[in-house]
Coordinates of C-alpha atoms and ligand atoms in Angstrom, one line a residue:
M5 CA -206.0 -180.6 60.2
E6 CA -204.4 -177.7 58.3
M7 CA -207.9 -176.3 57.8
R8 CA -208.5 -176.4 61.5
T9 CA -205.3 -174.5 62.3
K10 CA -206.2 -171.9 59.7
Y11 CA -209.6 -171.5 61.3
K12 CA -208.0 -171.2 64.7
T13 CA -205.7 -168.4 63.5
L14 CA -208.6 -166.6 62.0
A15 CA -210.6 -166.9 65.2
I16 CA -207.6 -165.7 67.3
D17 CA -207.1 -162.7 65.0
S18 CA -210.7 -161.8 65.2
A19 CA -210.7 -162.1 69.0
Y20 CA -207.7 -159.8 69.2
E21 CA -209.6 -157.2 67.1
I22 CA -212.3 -157.2 69.7
L23 CA -209.9 -157.0 72.6
E24 CA -208.1 -154.0 70.9
Q25 CA -211.4 -152.1 70.4
S26 CA -212.5 -152.9 73.9
I27 CA -209.8 -150.9 75.7
M28 CA -211.1 -148.1 77.9
F29 CA -209.1 -144.9 78.4
H30 CA -208.9 -142.3 81.1
N31 CA -207.0 -139.1 80.3
G32 CA -205.3 -141.0 77.5
K33 CA -204.2 -143.9 79.7
P34 CA -205.6 -147.4 79.1
I35 CA -207.3 -148.6 82.3
G36 CA -209.5 -151.5 81.4
T37 CA -211.7 -153.2 78.9
V38 CA -215.4 -152.9 78.4
A39 CA -217.6 -156.0 78.8
A40 CA -219.0 -155.9 75.3
L41 CA -218.4 -153.7 72.3
N42 CA -221.2 -151.1 71.9
S43 CA -224.0 -152.1 69.6
E44 CA -227.8 -151.6 69.4
Q45 CA -228.4 -155.0 70.8
L46 CA -226.7 -154.6 74.2
A47 CA -228.7 -156.4 76.9
A48 CA -228.0 -153.8 79.5
A49 CA -226.5 -150.3 79.6
N50 CA -223.6 -151.3 81.9
Y51 CA -222.1 -153.7 79.4
T52 CA -220.1 -150.7 78.2
E53 CA -218.4 -150.5 81.6
C54 CA -215.3 -152.4 82.7
F55 CA -216.2 -155.2 85.0
V56 CA -213.5 -156.4 87.4
R57 CA -214.2 -160.1 86.8
D58 CA -214.4 -159.7 83.1
F59 CA -211.1 -157.9 83.0
I60 CA -209.2 -160.9 84.4
P61 CA -208.8 -162.8 81.1
S62 CA -208.0 -159.5 79.3
A63 CA -205.3 -158.8 81.9
L64 CA -203.8 -162.3 81.6
V65 CA -203.6 -161.9 77.8
F66 CA -202.0 -158.4 78.2
L67 CA -199.5 -159.8 80.7
A68 CA -198.6 -162.7 78.5
D69 CA -198.1 -160.2 75.6
G70 CA -195.9 -158.0 77.7
R71 CA -198.5 -155.2 77.8
T72 CA -198.1 -154.8 81.6
D73 CA -199.0 -151.1 81.8
I74 CA -202.7 -151.5 81.3
V75 CA -202.9 -154.1 84.1
K76 CA -201.0 -151.8 86.4
N77 CA -203.3 -148.9 85.5
F78 CA -206.3 -151.2 86.1
L79 CA -205.1 -152.3 89.6
E80 CA -204.5 -148.6 90.5
T81 CA -207.8 -147.4 89.2
V82 CA -209.8 -150.0 91.1
L83 CA -207.9 -149.1 94.2
T84 CA -208.7 -145.4 93.9
L85 CA -212.4 -146.2 93.4
K86 CA -212.5 -148.4 96.5
T87 CA -211.5 -145.6 98.8
S88 CA -214.3 -143.3 97.8
R89 CA -217.1 -143.2 100.3
R90 CA -220.2 -145.2 99.2
L91 CA -223.7 -144.8 100.5
V92 CA -226.3 -147.2 99.3
A93 CA -229.8 -146.7 100.6
G94 CA -228.6 -144.9 103.6
H95 CA -225.8 -147.2 104.7
E96 CA -222.2 -147.1 103.9
I97 CA -220.6 -149.9 102.0
Q98 CA -217.7 -151.4 103.9
P99 CA -214.3 -150.1 103.0
G100 CA -212.5 -152.9 101.3
V101 CA -215.3 -153.8 99.0
M102 CA -214.4 -153.2 95.4
P103 CA -216.7 -152.2 92.6
A104 CA -218.4 -154.7 90.2
S105 CA -217.6 -152.3 87.3
F106 CA -216.6 -148.8 86.4
R107 CA -216.9 -146.3 83.5
V108 CA -215.3 -143.1 82.4
V109 CA -217.7 -140.1 82.3
T110 CA -216.9 -136.5 81.1
D111 CA -218.4 -133.7 83.1
E112 CA -219.7 -130.3 81.8
N113 CA -216.1 -128.9 82.1
G114 CA -214.8 -131.6 79.9
T115 CA -213.0 -133.3 82.8
E116 CA -212.9 -137.1 82.7
Q117 CA -213.9 -139.0 85.8
V118 CA -214.0 -142.7 86.6
Q119 CA -217.3 -143.7 88.2
A120 CA -217.6 -146.9 90.0
D121 CA -220.7 -149.2 90.5
F122 CA -220.7 -151.0 93.8
G123 CA -224.1 -152.4 92.9
E124 CA -226.0 -149.2 93.5
R125 CA -226.7 -148.9 89.8
A126 CA -226.7 -152.6 88.9
I127 CA -229.9 -154.6 88.3
G128 CA -231.1 -155.9 91.7
R129 CA -228.6 -153.6 93.6
V130 CA -226.1 -156.4 94.3
A131 CA -222.7 -155.6 95.7
P132 CA -220.0 -158.0 94.4
V133 CA -217.9 -160.1 96.7
D134 CA -215.6 -161.6 94.0
S135 CA -214.2 -158.3 92.8
M136 CA -211.9 -157.7 95.8
M137 CA -210.7 -161.3 95.7
W138 CA -210.0 -161.1 91.9
W139 CA -208.2 -157.8 92.5
I140 CA -205.7 -159.5 95.0
I141 CA -205.3 -162.5 92.8
L142 CA -204.6 -160.4 89.8
L143 CA -202.2 -158.2 91.8
N144 CA -200.3 -161.4 92.7
I145 CA -200.2 -162.6 89.1
Y146 CA -199.0 -159.1 88.0
V147 CA -196.2 -159.2 90.6
Q148 CA -195.2 -162.7 89.7
S149 CA -195.0 -162.1 86.0
T150 CA -193.4 -158.6 86.0
G151 CA -191.3 -158.8 89.1
D152 CA -192.7 -155.4 90.1
R153 CA -193.1 -156.1 93.8
E154 CA -193.0 -152.4 94.6
L155 CA -196.5 -151.9 93.4
A156 CA -197.9 -154.3 96.0
M157 CA -195.7 -152.8 98.7
R158 CA -197.1 -149.3 98.3
K159 CA -199.0 -148.1 101.4
E160 CA -202.4 -147.8 99.7
F161 CA -202.1 -151.4 98.3
Q162 CA -201.1 -152.7 101.7
D163 CA -204.0 -150.8 103.3
A164 CA -206.5 -152.3 100.8
M165 CA -205.3 -155.8 101.4
A166 CA -205.7 -155.2 105.2
Q167 CA -209.2 -154.0 104.7
I168 CA -210.2 -156.9 102.5
L169 CA -208.7 -159.4 105.0
Y170 CA -210.4 -157.6 107.8
L171 CA -213.7 -157.7 106.0
C172 CA -213.4 -161.5 105.2
L173 CA -211.9 -162.6 108.5
K174 CA -213.7 -160.5 111.1
D175 CA -216.0 -162.2 113.6
S176 CA -219.4 -162.9 112.4
F177 CA -222.3 -165.2 113.1
E178 CA -220.4 -168.0 111.3
V179 CA -219.4 -171.3 112.8
S180 CA -217.7 -172.7 109.7
P181 CA -214.5 -171.5 108.0
A182 CA -216.5 -170.9 104.8
L183 CA -217.4 -167.3 103.9
L184 CA -221.0 -166.3 104.2
V185 CA -222.3 -164.1 101.4
P186 CA -225.6 -163.0 99.8
D187 CA -227.1 -164.3 96.6
A188 CA -225.9 -162.9 93.3
C189 CA -222.6 -161.6 94.5
T190 CA -220.4 -163.5 92.1
M191 CA -220.2 -164.1 88.3
I192 CA -223.8 -165.2 88.8
D193 CA -225.1 -161.8 89.6
R194 CA -228.8 -162.4 89.6
R195 CA -230.9 -164.4 92.1
M196 CA -230.1 -168.1 91.6
G197 CA -230.3 -169.5 95.2
I198 CA -226.6 -169.3 95.7
Y199 CA -226.7 -167.2 99.0
G200 CA -224.8 -168.8 101.9
H201 CA -221.5 -170.4 101.1
P202 CA -221.2 -170.8 97.3
I203 CA -218.2 -172.7 96.1
E204 CA -217.1 -170.0 93.7
I205 CA -216.6 -167.6 96.6
Q206 CA -214.9 -170.3 98.8
S207 CA -212.4 -171.0 96.0
L208 CA -211.6 -167.4 95.4
F209 CA -211.3 -166.8 99.1
Y210 CA -208.9 -169.7 99.4
G211 CA -206.9 -168.3 96.4
V212 CA -206.5 -165.1 98.4
L213 CA -205.6 -166.8 101.6
R214 CA -203.0 -168.9 99.8
I215 CA -201.1 -165.9 98.5
I216 CA -201.7 -163.2 101.0
H217 CA -198.6 -163.9 103.2
S218 CA -196.4 -163.2 100.2
L219 CA -198.0 -159.9 99.4
Y220 CA -199.0 -158.5 102.7
K221 CA -196.2 -157.1 104.9
A222 CA -198.1 -157.1 108.2
E223 CA -195.9 -154.7 110.1
S224 CA -197.8 -153.8 113.2
E225 CA -198.8 -156.3 115.9
E226 CA -202.4 -155.9 114.8
D227 CA -201.5 -156.7 111.2
K228 CA -199.5 -159.7 112.3
S229 CA -202.5 -161.1 114.2
L230 CA -204.7 -160.5 111.1
L231 CA -202.2 -162.4 109.0
N232 CA -202.1 -165.3 111.5
T233 CA -205.8 -165.5 111.4
A234 CA -205.6 -165.7 107.6
I235 CA -203.1 -168.6 107.9
V236 CA -205.2 -170.6 110.3
R237 CA -208.3 -170.0 108.2
E238 CA -206.5 -171.1 105.0
K239 CA -205.9 -174.6 106.5
A240 CA -209.4 -174.8 108.0
L241 CA -211.1 -173.9 104.8
L242 CA -209.0 -176.4 102.8
N243 CA -210.1 -179.3 105.1
Y244 CA -213.6 -178.1 105.3
V245 CA -214.1 -177.9 101.5
R246 CA -212.3 -181.2 100.8
I247 CA -214.6 -183.0 103.2
F248 CA -218.0 -181.2 103.2
Y249 CA -218.3 -180.0 99.6
W250 CA -216.9 -183.2 98.0
L251 CA -219.4 -185.6 96.4
D252 CA -218.6 -188.9 94.8
L253 CA -220.4 -192.2 95.0
D254 CA -218.9 -193.2 98.4
R255 CA -219.8 -189.9 99.8
L256 CA -223.3 -190.0 98.3
N257 CA -223.8 -193.4 99.9
E258 CA -222.8 -192.0 103.2
I259 CA -225.2 -189.1 102.9
H260 CA -227.9 -191.4 101.7
R261 CA -227.7 -193.4 104.9
Y262 CA -227.0 -190.5 107.3
T263 CA -228.4 -190.4 110.8
N264 CA -230.1 -187.2 111.6
E265 CA -230.7 -185.0 114.7
E266 CA -227.4 -186.0 116.2
F267 CA -226.5 -184.0 119.3
G268 CA -223.1 -183.3 120.7
I269 CA -219.5 -183.1 119.6
D270 CA -219.2 -186.6 118.3
S271 CA -221.9 -186.4 115.7
I272 CA -221.0 -187.5 112.2
N273 CA -223.6 -185.6 110.2
I274 CA -222.7 -182.4 111.8
L275 CA -224.6 -180.2 109.3
N276 CA -227.6 -182.3 109.8
I277 CA -228.2 -183.0 106.1
Y278 CA -231.4 -184.9 105.5
P279 CA -231.0 -187.8 103.0
E280 CA -234.4 -186.8 101.7
S281 CA -232.9 -183.6 100.3
I282 CA -230.8 -185.5 97.7
P283 CA -232.4 -184.8 94.4
N284 CA -233.3 -187.8 92.2
W285 CA -231.0 -186.8 89.4
V286 CA -227.8 -187.1 91.4
A287 CA -227.4 -190.8 91.8
D288 CA -228.3 -191.5 88.1
W289 CA -226.0 -188.8 86.9
L290 CA -222.8 -189.2 88.9
P291 CA -220.5 -191.7 87.3
D292 CA -218.7 -194.2 89.6
E293 CA -215.2 -192.9 88.8
A294 CA -216.1 -189.2 89.0
G295 CA -216.9 -186.6 91.6
Y296 CA -217.3 -182.8 92.1
L297 CA -217.6 -180.1 94.7
V298 CA -221.2 -179.3 95.3
G299 CA -222.5 -175.8 94.9
N300 CA -223.2 -174.8 98.5
V301 CA -223.1 -176.2 102.0
G302 CA -224.8 -175.0 105.2
A303 CA -227.0 -176.1 108.0
S304 CA -229.3 -178.8 106.7
R305 CA -228.4 -177.6 103.3
M306 CA -226.5 -179.2 100.5
D307 CA -227.0 -177.6 97.1
F308 CA -226.2 -180.6 94.8
R309 CA -226.0 -178.5 91.6
Y310 CA -222.7 -178.5 89.8
F311 CA -221.2 -175.1 89.3
A312 CA -218.3 -174.9 86.8
L313 CA -216.3 -171.9 87.9
G314 CA -216.0 -172.8 91.6
N315 CA -214.8 -176.3 90.6
F316 CA -212.2 -175.0 88.1
L317 CA -210.9 -172.4 90.5
S318 CA -210.6 -175.0 93.2
I319 CA -208.4 -177.1 90.9
M320 CA -206.4 -174.2 89.8
F321 CA -205.7 -173.0 93.4
E322 CA -205.2 -176.6 94.7
L323 CA -208.1 -176.4 97.0
T324 CA -209.0 -179.9 95.8
S325 CA -206.7 -182.8 96.4
D326 CA -205.1 -184.4 93.3
V327 CA -207.5 -187.3 93.4
Q328 CA -210.5 -184.9 93.6
A329 CA -209.1 -182.8 90.7
S330 CA -208.8 -185.8 88.4
R331 CA -212.3 -187.0 89.4
I332 CA -213.7 -183.7 88.4
M333 CA -212.0 -184.0 85.0
K334 CA -213.4 -187.5 84.7
L335 CA -216.8 -186.0 85.2
Y336 CA -216.2 -183.9 82.1
E337 CA -214.9 -186.9 80.2
L338 CA -218.0 -189.0 81.1
R339 CA -220.6 -186.3 81.0
W340 CA -219.3 -184.2 78.1
N341 CA -222.7 -183.8 76.5
N342 CA -224.2 -182.4 79.7
L343 CA -221.4 -180.1 80.7
I344 CA -220.0 -179.0 77.3
G345 CA -222.1 -180.3 74.4
A346 CA -222.1 -177.9 71.5
M347 CA -220.4 -175.0 73.3
P348 CA -218.1 -174.9 76.4
M349 CA -219.0 -174.5 79.2
K350 CA -222.2 -175.1 81.1
I351 CA -222.3 -172.6 83.9
C352 CA -224.2 -174.9 86.2
Y353 CA -226.0 -178.3 86.0
P354 CA -228.8 -179.0 86.0
A355 CA -231.1 -176.1 85.4
M356 CA -233.8 -175.3 87.9
E357 CA -237.3 -175.7 86.5
G358 CA -240.9 -175.2 87.6
L359 CA -241.6 -174.3 91.2
E360 CA -237.9 -174.4 92.1
W361 CA -237.1 -171.9 89.4
Q362 CA -240.0 -169.7 90.5
V363 CA -239.0 -169.7 94.2
R364 CA -235.3 -169.5 93.8
T365 CA -234.9 -167.0 91.0
G366 CA -238.1 -165.0 91.7
S367 CA -239.5 -166.1 88.3
D368 CA -236.6 -164.4 86.5
P369 CA -237.4 -164.5 82.7
K370 CA -233.7 -164.1 81.8
N371 CA -232.8 -167.2 83.9
V372 CA -235.4 -169.5 82.5
P373 CA -234.3 -173.2 82.5
W374 CA -231.2 -173.9 80.3
S375 CA -230.7 -170.2 79.6
Y376 CA -228.2 -167.6 80.8
Q377 CA -227.0 -168.3 84.3
N378 CA -229.6 -171.1 84.9
G379 CA -227.8 -173.8 82.9
G380 CA -226.6 -171.7 79.9
N381 CA -223.3 -172.3 78.2
W382 CA -220.6 -169.6 78.7
P383 CA -217.5 -169.4 76.5
A384 CA -216.0 -167.1 79.1
L385 CA -215.5 -170.3 81.3
L386 CA -213.3 -171.9 78.7
W387 CA -210.0 -170.6 80.0
P388 CA -210.4 -171.7 83.6
F389 CA -211.4 -175.1 82.3
V390 CA -208.3 -175.2 80.1
A391 CA -206.2 -174.2 83.1
A392 CA -207.8 -176.8 85.4
A393 CA -207.5 -179.5 82.7
L394 CA -203.8 -178.8 82.0
K395 CA -203.1 -178.7 85.7
T396 CA -204.6 -182.1 86.1
G397 CA -202.7 -183.6 83.1
R398 CA -205.9 -183.6 80.9
G399 CA -204.6 -181.5 78.0
D400 CA -206.7 -183.8 75.8
L401 CA -209.9 -182.5 77.3
A402 CA -208.7 -178.9 77.1
E403 CA -207.9 -179.3 73.3
R404 CA -211.2 -180.9 72.7
A405 CA -213.1 -178.1 74.4
V406 CA -211.2 -175.4 72.5
D407 CA -211.8 -177.1 69.2
T408 CA -215.5 -177.2 70.0
A409 CA -215.6 -173.5 70.7
V410 CA -213.4 -172.2 68.0
T411 CA -215.5 -173.1 65.0
R412 CA -218.7 -171.4 66.2
L413 CA -217.5 -168.4 68.2
V414 CA -216.3 -166.4 65.2
D415 CA -219.2 -167.3 63.0
N416 CA -221.7 -166.4 65.7
D417 CA -219.9 -163.0 66.4
W418 CA -218.7 -163.8 69.9
P419 CA -221.9 -164.3 71.9
E420 CA -222.0 -163.8 75.6
Y421 CA -223.7 -167.1 76.2
Y422 CA -225.7 -170.0 74.6
D423 CA -229.0 -171.6 75.5
G424 CA -230.4 -175.1 75.5
R425 CA -229.5 -178.4 77.2
A426 CA -226.6 -178.9 74.8
G427 CA -225.8 -175.2 74.2
K428 CA -226.8 -175.3 70.6
L429 CA -228.7 -172.0 70.5
I430 CA -227.2 -168.5 70.7
G431 CA -228.5 -167.0 74.0
R432 CA -231.9 -165.4 73.6
R433 CA -230.8 -162.1 75.1
S434 CA -227.1 -162.5 74.5
N435 CA -224.8 -159.7 73.6
F436 CA -222.5 -160.1 70.7
K437 CA -218.8 -159.1 70.6
Q438 CA -218.7 -160.0 74.3
V439 CA -215.1 -159.3 75.3
W440 CA -214.5 -162.1 77.8
T441 CA -215.8 -164.6 75.2
A442 CA -213.0 -163.4 72.9
T443 CA -210.3 -163.1 75.5
S444 CA -211.2 -166.5 77.0
L445 CA -210.4 -168.1 73.6
I446 CA -207.1 -166.2 73.2
L447 CA -206.1 -167.2 76.7
S448 CA -207.1 -170.8 76.3
H449 CA -205.0 -170.9 73.1
K450 CA -202.0 -169.3 74.9
L451 CA -202.3 -171.8 77.8
L452 CA -202.3 -174.7 75.4
E453 CA -199.3 -173.4 73.5
N454 CA -197.4 -172.6 76.7
P455 CA -198.7 -174.3 79.9
G456 CA -195.8 -172.7 81.7
L457 CA -198.1 -169.6 82.1
L458 CA -199.9 -171.6 84.8
K459 CA -197.1 -171.0 87.2
F460 CA -198.3 -167.4 87.7
L461 CA -201.6 -168.6 89.2
P462 CA -201.9 -168.7 93.0
Ligands
GLC10 C1 -223.4 -160.6 83.4 C2 -222.6 -161.7 84.1 C3 -221.5 -161.2 84.9 C4 -220.6 -160.3 84.0 C5 -221.4 -159.2 83.3 C6 -220.6 -158.4 82.3 O1 -224.0 -159.8 84.4 O2 -223.5 -162.5 84.9 O3 -220.8 -162.2 85.5 O4 -219.6 -159.8 84.8 O5 -222.5 -159.8 82.7 O6 -220.1 -159.3 81.3

């Protein structure tokens, strides 16, 4: 036992060293953290940039340690970047969209500039949707934990929130309350067949809707009406996700016996899901007492894959009911080897193979089955698991997951991800000294020591 504590302290110290070295400065001010410390083995050039989503665990560690300045600087920096005009391939990116990442460059006069990437430099040219949502969620956590409401009340912050709300709530071709987005616009930023209504985006969207009325002043009539739309959407989204994304044995039985081609307002199978689309693995894999939110739902489409982050965030933001939350935790208890194995946490389950992998990923060699985003294991997902488990009263599972991670992360030099069904192999193209791998462990440890920190979440 003592040995284990000693090991944990060693790991946390080493993680802090990485965090310290990762801090990015602009004109002497700390404004963010890079994705991975620079080394010859970096998988892509932009890992030396600060990614909005990767900064979240860094920010939470800084806030818990009372280093609030860097978080404030980050929130301001991202805001400034947002307002600059962006043209990608001849069309302008919507105001409100926030960058995936940014870097500091020095021009020929020696002046430092912060340069954003809205996807126009990223592989595949994907614009992120999660950044703007994480930005609002982080702003709320910052306000809650520092009491500095003034920051959120500033005009430019209010304007940004209005633009984001407008972007997410404006009329579109949609008929459901879920948000329609393109593939690769989330933590999974390569083609993985998650276009449509991926659960990760729905849970972040819900997180934003849940807190927006406490942050957004809505002074004009137009603003008030925007806020009202947000409130209505919040409730509609909650009901929709709890019903249509939920899968347990009862629900699977229902879908298995669904009638199709129903017409009219009384139809039951309103999305016209064909029972034939249920993959064979589902019934064998899903334990009687467990359940989860499926990856994606749309017209005649249910993506039965399990995606970890969307499920964790749904529990954290109370998008799931209490019963659903505990059933998701039960899934971890009963399918530990599949979803955690040798390294927490499997990003999605199961991996796509063969023709499905070819068609849905475009034969992406980085996302081959059980690697990287196609069923790889990501230590960065440890902290949201710990938060979700603690919220559900399953601290035992949180401890077990942290113990599994701690012994290997330090020895393996903080890899970005692991490969294989059980996550036993260091990712083939994994970076080392990946910052959110390190901060995720620090944050998980902090949450276990002081679950009170959870109160700052939306
Ligand atoms: C990869 C991940 C993405 C992350 C980035 C930097 O592209 O898929 O989620 O933000 O690396 O770590």
